[in-house]
Short mmCIF file of C-alpha atoms in Angstrom, two decimals:
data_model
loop_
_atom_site.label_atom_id
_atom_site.label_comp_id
_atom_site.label_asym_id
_atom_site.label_seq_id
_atom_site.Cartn_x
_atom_site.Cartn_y
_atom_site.Cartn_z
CA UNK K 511 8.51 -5.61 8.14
CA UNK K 512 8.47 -5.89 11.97
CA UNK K 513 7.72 -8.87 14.01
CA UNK K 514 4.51 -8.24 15.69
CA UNK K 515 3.48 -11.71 16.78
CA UNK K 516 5.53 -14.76 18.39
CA UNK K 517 3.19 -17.48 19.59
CA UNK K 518 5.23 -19.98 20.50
CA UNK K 519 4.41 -24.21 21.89
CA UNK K 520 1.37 -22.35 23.59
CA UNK K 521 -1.21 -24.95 25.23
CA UNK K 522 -4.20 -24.02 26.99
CA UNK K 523 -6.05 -26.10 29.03
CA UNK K 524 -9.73 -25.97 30.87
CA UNK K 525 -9.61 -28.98 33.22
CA UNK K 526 -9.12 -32.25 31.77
CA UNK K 527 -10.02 -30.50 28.46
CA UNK K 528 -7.05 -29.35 25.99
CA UNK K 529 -8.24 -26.24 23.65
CA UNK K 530 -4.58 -25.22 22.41
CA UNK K 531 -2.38 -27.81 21.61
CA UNK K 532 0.88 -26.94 20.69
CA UNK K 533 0.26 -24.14 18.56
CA UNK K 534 3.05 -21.79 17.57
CA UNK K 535 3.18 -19.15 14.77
CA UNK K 536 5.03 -15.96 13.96
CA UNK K 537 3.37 -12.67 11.89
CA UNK K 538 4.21 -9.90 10.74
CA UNK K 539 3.48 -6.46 10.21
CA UNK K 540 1.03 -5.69 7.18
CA UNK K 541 -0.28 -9.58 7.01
CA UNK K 542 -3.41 -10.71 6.81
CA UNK K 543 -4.18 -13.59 8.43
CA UNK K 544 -7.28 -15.91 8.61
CA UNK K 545 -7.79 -18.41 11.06
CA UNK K 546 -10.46 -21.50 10.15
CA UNK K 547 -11.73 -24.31 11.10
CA UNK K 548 -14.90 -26.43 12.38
CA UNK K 549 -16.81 -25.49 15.56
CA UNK K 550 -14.88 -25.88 18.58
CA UNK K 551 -11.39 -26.42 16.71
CA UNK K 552 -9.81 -23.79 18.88
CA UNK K 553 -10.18 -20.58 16.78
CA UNK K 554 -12.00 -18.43 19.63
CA UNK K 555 -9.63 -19.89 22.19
CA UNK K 556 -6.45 -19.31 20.07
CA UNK K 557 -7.61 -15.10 19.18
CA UNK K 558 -8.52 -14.63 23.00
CA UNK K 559 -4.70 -15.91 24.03
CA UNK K 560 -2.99 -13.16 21.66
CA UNK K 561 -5.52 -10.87 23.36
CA UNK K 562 -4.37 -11.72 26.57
CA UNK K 563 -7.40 -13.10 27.67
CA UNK K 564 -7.03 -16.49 28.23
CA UNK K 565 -4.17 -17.25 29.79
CA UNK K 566 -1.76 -20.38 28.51
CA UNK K 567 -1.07 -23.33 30.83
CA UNK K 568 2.26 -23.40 28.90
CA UNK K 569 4.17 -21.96 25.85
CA UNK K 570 5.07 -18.41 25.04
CA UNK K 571 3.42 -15.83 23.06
CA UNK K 572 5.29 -12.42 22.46
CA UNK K 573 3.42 -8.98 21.43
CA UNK K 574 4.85 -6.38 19.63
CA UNK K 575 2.53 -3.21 19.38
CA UNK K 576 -1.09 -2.23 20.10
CA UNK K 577 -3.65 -4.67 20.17
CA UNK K 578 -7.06 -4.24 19.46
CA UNK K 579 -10.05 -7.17 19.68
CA UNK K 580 -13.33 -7.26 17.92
CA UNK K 581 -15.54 -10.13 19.66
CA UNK K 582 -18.46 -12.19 18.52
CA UNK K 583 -21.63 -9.70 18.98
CA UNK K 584 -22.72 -12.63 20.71
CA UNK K 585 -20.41 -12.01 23.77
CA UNK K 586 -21.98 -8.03 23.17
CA UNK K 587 -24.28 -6.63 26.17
CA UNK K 588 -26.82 -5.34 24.33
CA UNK K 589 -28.68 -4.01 27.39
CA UNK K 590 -25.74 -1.58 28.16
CA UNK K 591 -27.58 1.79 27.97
CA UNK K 592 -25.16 3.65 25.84
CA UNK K 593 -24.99 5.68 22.31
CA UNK K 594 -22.62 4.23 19.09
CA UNK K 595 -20.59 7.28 19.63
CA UNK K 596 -19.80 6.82 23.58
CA UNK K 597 -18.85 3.17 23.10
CA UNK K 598 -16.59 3.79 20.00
CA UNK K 599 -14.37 6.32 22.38
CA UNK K 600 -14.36 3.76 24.38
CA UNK K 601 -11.65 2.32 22.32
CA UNK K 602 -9.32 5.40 23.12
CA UNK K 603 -9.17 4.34 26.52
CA UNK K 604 -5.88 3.61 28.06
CA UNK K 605 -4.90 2.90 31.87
CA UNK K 606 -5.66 6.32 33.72
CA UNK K 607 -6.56 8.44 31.59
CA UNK K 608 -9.96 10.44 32.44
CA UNK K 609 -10.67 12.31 29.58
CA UNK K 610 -11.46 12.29 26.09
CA UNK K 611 -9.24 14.56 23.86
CA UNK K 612 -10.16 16.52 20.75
CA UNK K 613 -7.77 13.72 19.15
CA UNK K 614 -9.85 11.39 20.54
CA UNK K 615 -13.23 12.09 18.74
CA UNK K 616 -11.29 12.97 15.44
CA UNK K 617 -10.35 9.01 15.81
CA UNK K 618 -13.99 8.50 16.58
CA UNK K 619 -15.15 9.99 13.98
CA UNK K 620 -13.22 9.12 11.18
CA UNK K 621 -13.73 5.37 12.72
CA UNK K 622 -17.47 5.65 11.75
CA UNK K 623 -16.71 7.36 8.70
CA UNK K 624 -14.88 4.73 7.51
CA UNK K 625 -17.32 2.42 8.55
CA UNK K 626 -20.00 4.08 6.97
CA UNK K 627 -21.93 4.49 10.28
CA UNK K 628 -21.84 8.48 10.78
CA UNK K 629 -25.58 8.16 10.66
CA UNK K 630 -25.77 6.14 13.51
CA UNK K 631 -23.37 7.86 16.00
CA UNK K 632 -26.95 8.94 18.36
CA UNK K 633 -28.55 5.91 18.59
CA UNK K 634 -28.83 3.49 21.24
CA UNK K 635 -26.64 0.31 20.76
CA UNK K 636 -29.63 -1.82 21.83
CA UNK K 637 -31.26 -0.67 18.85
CA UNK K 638 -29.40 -1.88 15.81
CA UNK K 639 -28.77 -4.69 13.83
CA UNK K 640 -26.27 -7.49 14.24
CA UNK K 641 -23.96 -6.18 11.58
CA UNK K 642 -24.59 -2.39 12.82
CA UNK K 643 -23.26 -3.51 15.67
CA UNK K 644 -20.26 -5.48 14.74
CA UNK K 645 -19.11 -2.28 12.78
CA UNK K 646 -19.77 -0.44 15.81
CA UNK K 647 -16.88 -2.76 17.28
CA UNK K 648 -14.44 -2.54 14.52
CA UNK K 649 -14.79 1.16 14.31
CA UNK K 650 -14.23 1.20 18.52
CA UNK K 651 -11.24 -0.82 17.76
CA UNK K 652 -9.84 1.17 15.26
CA UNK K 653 -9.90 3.80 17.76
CA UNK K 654 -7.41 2.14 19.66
CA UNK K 655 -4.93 2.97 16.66
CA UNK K 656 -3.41 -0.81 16.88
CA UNK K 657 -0.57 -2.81 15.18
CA UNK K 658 -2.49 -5.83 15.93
CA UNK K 659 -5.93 -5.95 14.92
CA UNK K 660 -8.23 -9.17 15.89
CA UNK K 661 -11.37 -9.90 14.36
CA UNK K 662 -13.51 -12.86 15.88
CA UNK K 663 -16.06 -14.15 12.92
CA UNK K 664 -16.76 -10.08 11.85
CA UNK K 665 -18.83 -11.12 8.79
CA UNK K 666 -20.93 -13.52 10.29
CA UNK K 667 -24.39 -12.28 9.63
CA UNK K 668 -23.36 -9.05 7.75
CA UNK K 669 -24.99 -8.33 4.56
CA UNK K 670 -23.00 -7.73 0.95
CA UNK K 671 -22.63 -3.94 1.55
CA UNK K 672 -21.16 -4.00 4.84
CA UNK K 673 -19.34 -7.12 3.69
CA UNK K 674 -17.96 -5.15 0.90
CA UNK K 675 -17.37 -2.13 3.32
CA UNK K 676 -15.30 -4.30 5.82
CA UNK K 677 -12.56 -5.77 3.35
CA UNK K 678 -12.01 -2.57 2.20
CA UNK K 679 -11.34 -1.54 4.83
CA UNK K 680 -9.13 -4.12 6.02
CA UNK K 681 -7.42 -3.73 2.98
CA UNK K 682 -6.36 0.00 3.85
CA UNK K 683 -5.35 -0.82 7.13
CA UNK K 684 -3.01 -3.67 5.64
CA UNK K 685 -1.42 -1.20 3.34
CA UNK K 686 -0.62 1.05 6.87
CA UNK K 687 1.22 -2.08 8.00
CA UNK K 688 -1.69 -3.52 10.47
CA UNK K 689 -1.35 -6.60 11.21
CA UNK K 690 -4.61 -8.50 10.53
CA UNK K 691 -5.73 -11.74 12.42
CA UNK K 692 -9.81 -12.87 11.65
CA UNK K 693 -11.25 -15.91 12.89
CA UNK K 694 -13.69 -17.03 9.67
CA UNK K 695 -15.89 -19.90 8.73
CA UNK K 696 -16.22 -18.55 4.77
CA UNK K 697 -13.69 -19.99 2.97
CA UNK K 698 -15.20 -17.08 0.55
CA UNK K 699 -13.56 -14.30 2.99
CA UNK K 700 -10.51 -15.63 1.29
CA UNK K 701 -10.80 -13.81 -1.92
CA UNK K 702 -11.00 -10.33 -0.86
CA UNK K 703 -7.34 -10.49 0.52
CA UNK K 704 -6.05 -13.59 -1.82
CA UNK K 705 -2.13 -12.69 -0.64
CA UNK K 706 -3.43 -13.44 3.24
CA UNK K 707 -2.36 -16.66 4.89
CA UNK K 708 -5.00 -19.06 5.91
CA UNK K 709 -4.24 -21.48 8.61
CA UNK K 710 -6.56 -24.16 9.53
CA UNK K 711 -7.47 -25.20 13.36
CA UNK K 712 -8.68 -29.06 14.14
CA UNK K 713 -8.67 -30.23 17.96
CA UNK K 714 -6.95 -27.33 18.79
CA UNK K 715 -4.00 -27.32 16.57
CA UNK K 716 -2.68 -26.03 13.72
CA UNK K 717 -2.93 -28.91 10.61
#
């Protein structure tokens, strides 16, 4: 296994207000990891940080590989006027690069496929569902071909299939030594990946 996470004494604060508070943990490549907790115990605030974000006011965090972040669909701009397929090569994207490569839309494409949302690769984003578009997200991530994958609350609203579709998924990419981090309020999430770690946020640390 390699180290692909070192979060360590990290503390962030928003004015007088602490969000992290002394949180430190190490992962691994090919863990699952869920991250719980009531609203506002820190979970957003603590994903965002190993996504480089949110910046800490103090502590260290150390990345080791390709990130890749799946946010609330809340935080989505619906109005964006673009197709599933253009904003799932979106996640090929690195710093200058101009093109797309055939490589590029093989990754895009097998994304959806995976995701079970071929079908869907012409239509407007501002016309699908909630969970259409959160897959739309994960598959855009998986584009990005990361080490690190963070999901922030991915089955919130999603029905059983794509549920069902997600975990399996998850599972495969555990197996190819991802390293898994998903910010859940179902303690039920737990028993699709029962080996995963579960660690539990309350005023913005780890109990």
């Amino acid at each position: 296994m390699t180290e692909r996470l070192n979060l360590s004494n990290a503390v962030i604060k928003y004015g007088d207000k602490t969000l992290l508070n002394d949180v430190s943990l190490k992962a691994n490549s090919g863990e699952m990891i869920f991250i719980t907790g009531i609203n506002g115990a820190g979970k957003s605030t603590l994903i965002k940080a190993m996504a480089s974000l949110i910046p800490l006011s103090s502590g260290e965090i150390n990345i080791n590989g390709r990130i890749s972040y799946v946010p609330q669909v809340e935080e989505a701009d619906r109005d964006f006027p673009a197709k599933v397929i253009e904003i799932v090569l979106t996640g090929t994207q690195r710093p200058g690069k101009i093109f797309y490569s055939r490589h590029d839309k093989q990754l895009a494409i097998r994304s959806m496929r995976e995701l079970k949302i071929s079908d869907l690769s012409k239509r407007k984003i501002n016309t699908l569902s909630g969970g259409q578009l959160k897959r739309v997200f994960i598959a855009r991530a998986l584009c990005g071909e990361p080490d690190i994958l963070l999901l922030d609350e991915p089955c919130a609203g999603l029905d059983s299939e794509s549920h069902d579709i997600l975990f399996t998924l998850l599972r495969k990419k555990i197996s190819e030594s991802c390293l898994i981090l998903m910010v859940t309020h179902d303690d039920s999430d737990f028993e699709y990946i029962p080996e995963a770690r579960v660690i539990t946020l309350s005023g913005g640390r780890i109990i």
